[in-house]
Amino acid sequence: MEYVIQTTKTNAGKRQIPITEEDARCFQAIIEDRGKPKKEKFVDGYCGFLYFDDEGMPLVALHWEHRFNRMVSKYNEIYRVQMPNITPHVCRHTYCSNQAKAGMNPKTLQYLMGHSEIGVTLDVYTHLGLEDAAAELHRMEEVQNARQEMNRTKDEAV
């Protein structure tokens, strides 16, 4: 197998990603737990990879897909309700949907996902359904009720 660094599909794929303090602590823990590689591996001039295989080479998508498959298989052997196949790419969809459900600004989400078109972020990666629509309507109803209460309080104060 040959290791190569591929360019992103679009210029939007090249970006700096801010992380939370908790994320930074998690990355630091990963680095501390894994130990130093015997020899720093370079791939097309890049180094500083986060995860390595048994031979000290960077883990690639196929490694992660195999790990996910093993986890799902073990889970499905134990539990009656079966888990569907999960790939690293599915995690991107889940992240995007969860951030959208949490109310993240769509343009911020587009940037974080590395999409050059907002339609890709909203129409392909964000999966919302009836429950999400009902929750949003309930939230909007609460906002409207709060506004009415504020106006009532203002009128009484005058």
PDB file of C-alpha atoms in Angstrom:
ATOM      1  CA  MET A   1       0.000   0.000   0.000  1.00  0.00           C
ATOM      2  CA  GLU A   2       1.248   3.461  -0.869  1.00  0.00           C
ATOM      3  CA  TYR A   3       0.551   6.454   1.354  1.00  0.00           C
ATOM      4  CA  VAL A   4      -0.260   9.727  -0.411  1.00  0.00           C
ATOM      5  CA  ILE A   5      -1.776  13.022   0.656  1.00  0.00           C
ATOM      6  CA  GLN A   6      -4.572  14.035  -1.682  1.00  0.00           C
ATOM      7  CA  THR A   7      -5.759  17.567  -2.237  1.00  0.00           C
ATOM      8  CA  THR A   8      -9.286  18.487  -1.206  1.00  0.00           C
ATOM      9  CA  LYS A   9     -12.110  18.434  -3.769  1.00  0.00           C
ATOM     10  CA  THR A  10     -12.655  22.184  -3.417  1.00  0.00           C
ATOM     11  CA  ASN A  11     -10.808  25.144  -1.930  1.00  0.00           C
ATOM     12  CA  ALA A  12     -13.433  25.164   0.859  1.00  0.00           C
ATOM     13  CA  GLY A  13     -11.910  21.853   1.995  1.00  0.00           C
ATOM     14  CA  LYS A  14      -8.705  23.687   2.964  1.00  0.00           C
ATOM     15  CA  ARG A  15      -9.478  25.462   6.213  1.00  0.00           C
ATOM     16  CA  GLN A  16      -8.503  25.939   9.819  1.00  0.00           C
ATOM     17  CA  ILE A  17     -10.931  24.403  12.285  1.00  0.00           C
ATOM     18  CA  PRO A  18     -11.404  25.919  15.744  1.00  0.00           C
ATOM     19  CA  ILE A  19     -11.737  23.401  18.569  1.00  0.00           C
ATOM     20  CA  THR A  20     -13.049  23.595  22.099  1.00  0.00           C
ATOM     21  CA  GLU A  21     -10.879  23.289  25.197  1.00  0.00           C
ATOM     22  CA  GLU A  22     -12.398  19.837  25.790  1.00  0.00           C
ATOM     23  CA  ASP A  23     -11.424  18.769  22.246  1.00  0.00           C
ATOM     24  CA  ALA A  24      -7.887  20.009  22.840  1.00  0.00           C
ATOM     25  CA  ARG A  25      -7.679  17.983  26.076  1.00  0.00           C
ATOM     26  CA  CYS A  26      -8.907  14.870  24.225  1.00  0.00           C
ATOM     27  CA  PHE A  27      -6.276  15.272  21.501  1.00  0.00           C
ATOM     28  CA  GLN A  28      -3.595  15.829  24.136  1.00  0.00           C
ATOM     29  CA  ALA A  29      -4.686  12.656  25.958  1.00  0.00           C
ATOM     30  CA  ILE A  30      -4.519  10.673  22.706  1.00  0.00           C
ATOM     31  CA  ILE A  31      -0.987  11.918  22.056  1.00  0.00           C
ATOM     32  CA  GLU A  32       0.135  11.155  25.617  1.00  0.00           C
ATOM     33  CA  ASP A  33      -1.458   7.675  25.670  1.00  0.00           C
ATOM     34  CA  ARG A  34      -0.103   6.496  22.342  1.00  0.00           C
ATOM     35  CA  GLY A  35       3.557   7.094  23.136  1.00  0.00           C
ATOM     36  CA  LYS A  36       6.115   8.555  20.796  1.00  0.00           C
ATOM     37  CA  PRO A  37       6.613   6.854  17.448  1.00  0.00           C
ATOM     38  CA  LYS A  38      10.038   5.226  17.058  1.00  0.00           C
ATOM     39  CA  LYS A  39      10.593   7.244  13.932  1.00  0.00           C
ATOM     40  CA  GLU A  40       8.481  10.158  12.710  1.00  0.00           C
ATOM     41  CA  LYS A  41       6.763   9.140   9.478  1.00  0.00           C
ATOM     42  CA  PHE A  42       6.542  11.587   6.605  1.00  0.00           C
ATOM     43  CA  VAL A  43       3.983  11.242   3.820  1.00  0.00           C
ATOM     44  CA  ASP A  44       4.381  13.676   0.933  1.00  0.00           C
ATOM     45  CA  GLY A  45       6.180  16.057   3.308  1.00  0.00           C
ATOM     46  CA  TYR A  46       3.527  15.859   6.047  1.00  0.00           C
ATOM     47  CA  CYS A  47       4.150  14.530   9.565  1.00  0.00           C
ATOM     48  CA  GLY A  48       2.547  14.755  12.999  1.00  0.00           C
ATOM     49  CA  PHE A  49      -0.192  12.201  12.374  1.00  0.00           C
ATOM     50  CA  LEU A  50      -2.488  11.427  15.296  1.00  0.00           C
ATOM     51  CA  TYR A  51      -3.016   7.671  14.980  1.00  0.00           C
ATOM     52  CA  PHE A  52      -0.639   4.934  13.851  1.00  0.00           C
ATOM     53  CA  ASP A  53      -0.938   1.283  12.900  1.00  0.00           C
ATOM     54  CA  ASP A  54       1.260  -1.454  14.411  1.00  0.00           C
ATOM     55  CA  GLU A  55       4.071  -0.542  12.023  1.00  0.00           C
ATOM     56  CA  GLY A  56       4.051   3.144  12.912  1.00  0.00           C
ATOM     57  CA  MET A  57       2.309   4.253   9.722  1.00  0.00           C
ATOM     58  CA  PRO A  58      -0.631   6.677   9.845  1.00  0.00           C
ATOM     59  CA  LEU A  59      -4.081   5.141  10.049  1.00  0.00           C
ATOM     60  CA  VAL A  60      -6.143   5.703   6.905  1.00  0.00           C
ATOM     61  CA  ALA A  61      -9.899   5.570   6.235  1.00  0.00           C
ATOM     62  CA  LEU A  62      -9.817   1.838   5.524  1.00  0.00           C
ATOM     63  CA  HIS A  63      -8.338   1.167   8.982  1.00  0.00           C
ATOM     64  CA  TRP A  64     -11.156   3.118  10.591  1.00  0.00           C
ATOM     65  CA  GLU A  65     -13.790   1.389   8.487  1.00  0.00           C
ATOM     66  CA  HIS A  66     -12.503  -2.000   9.661  1.00  0.00           C
ATOM     67  CA  ARG A  67     -12.538  -0.834  13.292  1.00  0.00           C
ATOM     68  CA  PHE A  68     -16.113   0.426  12.945  1.00  0.00           C
ATOM     69  CA  ASN A  69     -17.176  -2.865  11.318  1.00  0.00           C
ATOM     70  CA  ARG A  70     -15.665  -4.874  14.189  1.00  0.00           C
ATOM     71  CA  MET A  71     -17.391  -2.715  16.808  1.00  0.00           C
ATOM     72  CA  VAL A  72     -20.772  -3.006  15.074  1.00  0.00           C
ATOM     73  CA  SER A  73     -20.329  -6.788  14.666  1.00  0.00           C
ATOM     74  CA  LYS A  74     -19.510  -7.223  18.358  1.00  0.00           C
ATOM     75  CA  TYR A  75     -22.473  -5.062  19.358  1.00  0.00           C
ATOM     76  CA  ASN A  76     -24.840  -6.970  17.045  1.00  0.00           C
ATOM     77  CA  GLU A  77     -23.686 -10.300  18.513  1.00  0.00           C
ATOM     78  CA  ILE A  78     -24.744  -9.136  21.987  1.00  0.00           C
ATOM     79  CA  TYR A  79     -27.904  -7.077  21.454  1.00  0.00           C
ATOM     80  CA  ARG A  80     -31.208  -7.963  19.813  1.00  0.00           C
ATOM     81  CA  VAL A  81     -31.760  -4.508  18.296  1.00  0.00           C
ATOM     82  CA  GLN A  82     -29.195  -4.471  15.507  1.00  0.00           C
ATOM     83  CA  MET A  83     -27.004  -1.502  14.700  1.00  0.00           C
ATOM     84  CA  PRO A  84     -26.615  -0.606  11.006  1.00  0.00           C
ATOM     85  CA  ASN A  85     -23.248  -0.405   9.285  1.00  0.00           C
ATOM     86  CA  ILE A  86     -21.301   2.712  10.273  1.00  0.00           C
ATOM     87  CA  THR A  87     -18.474   4.279   8.289  1.00  0.00           C
ATOM     88  CA  PRO A  88     -16.270   7.255   9.129  1.00  0.00           C
ATOM     89  CA  HIS A  89     -18.211   9.201   6.484  1.00  0.00           C
ATOM     90  CA  VAL A  90     -21.490   8.492   8.297  1.00  0.00           C
ATOM     91  CA  CYS A  91     -19.951  10.324  11.269  1.00  0.00           C
ATOM     92  CA  ARG A  92     -19.719  13.473   9.121  1.00  0.00           C
ATOM     93  CA  HIS A  93     -23.453  13.285   8.407  1.00  0.00           C
ATOM     94  CA  THR A  94     -24.207  12.692  12.102  1.00  0.00           C
ATOM     95  CA  TYR A  95     -22.015  15.632  13.174  1.00  0.00           C
ATOM     96  CA  CYS A  96     -23.659  17.935  10.621  1.00  0.00           C
ATOM     97  CA  SER A  97     -27.188  16.885  11.607  1.00  0.00           C
ATOM     98  CA  ASN A  98     -26.471  17.220  15.334  1.00  0.00           C
ATOM     99  CA  GLN A  99     -24.979  20.709  14.924  1.00  0.00           C
ATOM    100  CA  ALA A 100     -27.941  21.819  12.804  1.00  0.00           C
ATOM    101  CA  LYS A 101     -30.392  20.436  15.391  1.00  0.00           C
ATOM    102  CA  ALA A 102     -28.498  22.326  18.098  1.00  0.00           C
ATOM    103  CA  GLY A 103     -29.095  25.555  16.168  1.00  0.00           C
ATOM    104  CA  MET A 104     -25.639  26.213  14.723  1.00  0.00           C
ATOM    105  CA  ASN A 105     -25.585  29.009  12.158  1.00  0.00           C
ATOM    106  CA  PRO A 106     -25.817  27.298   8.728  1.00  0.00           C
ATOM    107  CA  LYS A 107     -22.923  29.317   7.264  1.00  0.00           C
ATOM    108  CA  THR A 108     -20.708  28.360  10.204  1.00  0.00           C
ATOM    109  CA  LEU A 109     -21.690  24.729   9.711  1.00  0.00           C
ATOM    110  CA  GLN A 110     -20.923  25.001   5.993  1.00  0.00           C
ATOM    111  CA  TYR A 111     -17.433  26.290   6.836  1.00  0.00           C
ATOM    112  CA  LEU A 112     -16.779  23.570   9.400  1.00  0.00           C
ATOM    113  CA  MET A 113     -17.921  20.871   6.973  1.00  0.00           C
ATOM    114  CA  GLY A 114     -15.710  22.285   4.211  1.00  0.00           C
ATOM    115  CA  HIS A 115     -18.507  22.628   1.670  1.00  0.00           C
ATOM    116  CA  SER A 116     -18.241  25.274  -1.030  1.00  0.00           C
ATOM    117  CA  GLU A 117     -22.044  25.264  -1.474  1.00  0.00           C
ATOM    118  CA  ILE A 118     -24.535  25.704   1.392  1.00  0.00           C
ATOM    119  CA  GLY A 119     -26.935  23.352  -0.406  1.00  0.00           C
ATOM    120  CA  VAL A 120     -24.561  20.440   0.152  1.00  0.00           C
ATOM    121  CA  THR A 121     -24.502  21.173   3.874  1.00  0.00           C
ATOM    122  CA  LEU A 122     -28.255  21.610   4.215  1.00  0.00           C
ATOM    123  CA  ASP A 123     -29.624  19.198   1.609  1.00  0.00           C
ATOM    124  CA  VAL A 124     -27.119  16.317   1.642  1.00  0.00           C
ATOM    125  CA  TYR A 125     -25.500  16.256   5.095  1.00  0.00           C
ATOM    126  CA  THR A 126     -28.251  17.561   7.368  1.00  0.00           C
ATOM    127  CA  HIS A 127     -30.885  14.916   8.118  1.00  0.00           C
ATOM    128  CA  LEU A 128     -33.908  16.259   9.946  1.00  0.00           C
ATOM    129  CA  GLY A 129     -37.390  14.796  10.251  1.00  0.00           C
ATOM    130  CA  LEU A 130     -40.871  15.188  11.715  1.00  0.00           C
ATOM    131  CA  GLU A 131     -39.662  15.167  15.336  1.00  0.00           C
ATOM    132  CA  ASP A 132     -37.167  17.922  14.557  1.00  0.00           C
ATOM    133  CA  ALA A 133     -39.851  20.031  12.854  1.00  0.00           C
ATOM    134  CA  ALA A 134     -42.225  19.556  15.814  1.00  0.00           C
ATOM    135  CA  ALA A 135     -39.497  20.526  18.290  1.00  0.00           C
ATOM    136  CA  GLU A 136     -38.665  23.653  16.283  1.00  0.00           C
ATOM    137  CA  LEU A 137     -42.326  24.697  16.150  1.00  0.00           C
ATOM    138  CA  HIS A 138     -42.576  24.200  19.918  1.00  0.00           C
ATOM    139  CA  ARG A 139     -39.438  26.308  20.409  1.00  0.00           C
ATOM    140  CA  MET A 140     -40.861  29.085  18.205  1.00  0.00           C
ATOM    141  CA  GLU A 141     -44.132  28.964  20.173  1.00  0.00           C
ATOM    142  CA  GLU A 142     -42.173  29.457  23.415  1.00  0.00           C
ATOM    143  CA  VAL A 143     -40.327  32.446  21.878  1.00  0.00           C
ATOM    144  CA  GLN A 144     -43.637  33.983  20.816  1.00  0.00           C
ATOM    145  CA  ASN A 145     -45.127  33.451  24.288  1.00  0.00           C
ATOM    146  CA  ALA A 146     -42.069  35.072  25.891  1.00  0.00           C
ATOM    147  CA  ARG A 147     -42.405  38.092  23.586  1.00  0.00           C
ATOM    148  CA  GLN A 148     -46.087  38.470  24.441  1.00  0.00           C
ATOM    149  CA  GLU A 149     -45.279  38.275  28.148  1.00  0.00           C
ATOM    150  CA  MET A 150     -42.559  40.939  27.756  1.00  0.00           C
ATOM    151  CA  ASN A 151     -44.988  43.251  25.916  1.00  0.00           C
ATOM    152  CA  ARG A 152     -47.650  42.681  28.590  1.00  0.00           C
ATOM    153  CA  THR A 153     -45.110  43.531  31.328  1.00  0.00           C
ATOM    154  CA  LYS A 154     -44.059  46.716  29.473  1.00  0.00           C
ATOM    155  CA  ASP A 155     -47.688  47.813  29.045  1.00  0.00           C
ATOM    156  CA  GLU A 156     -48.387  47.269  32.762  1.00  0.00           C
ATOM    157  CA  ALA A 157     -45.291  49.282  33.720  1.00  0.00           C
ATOM    158  CA  VAL A 158     -46.489  52.291  31.694  1.00  0.00           C
TER     159      VAL A 158
END
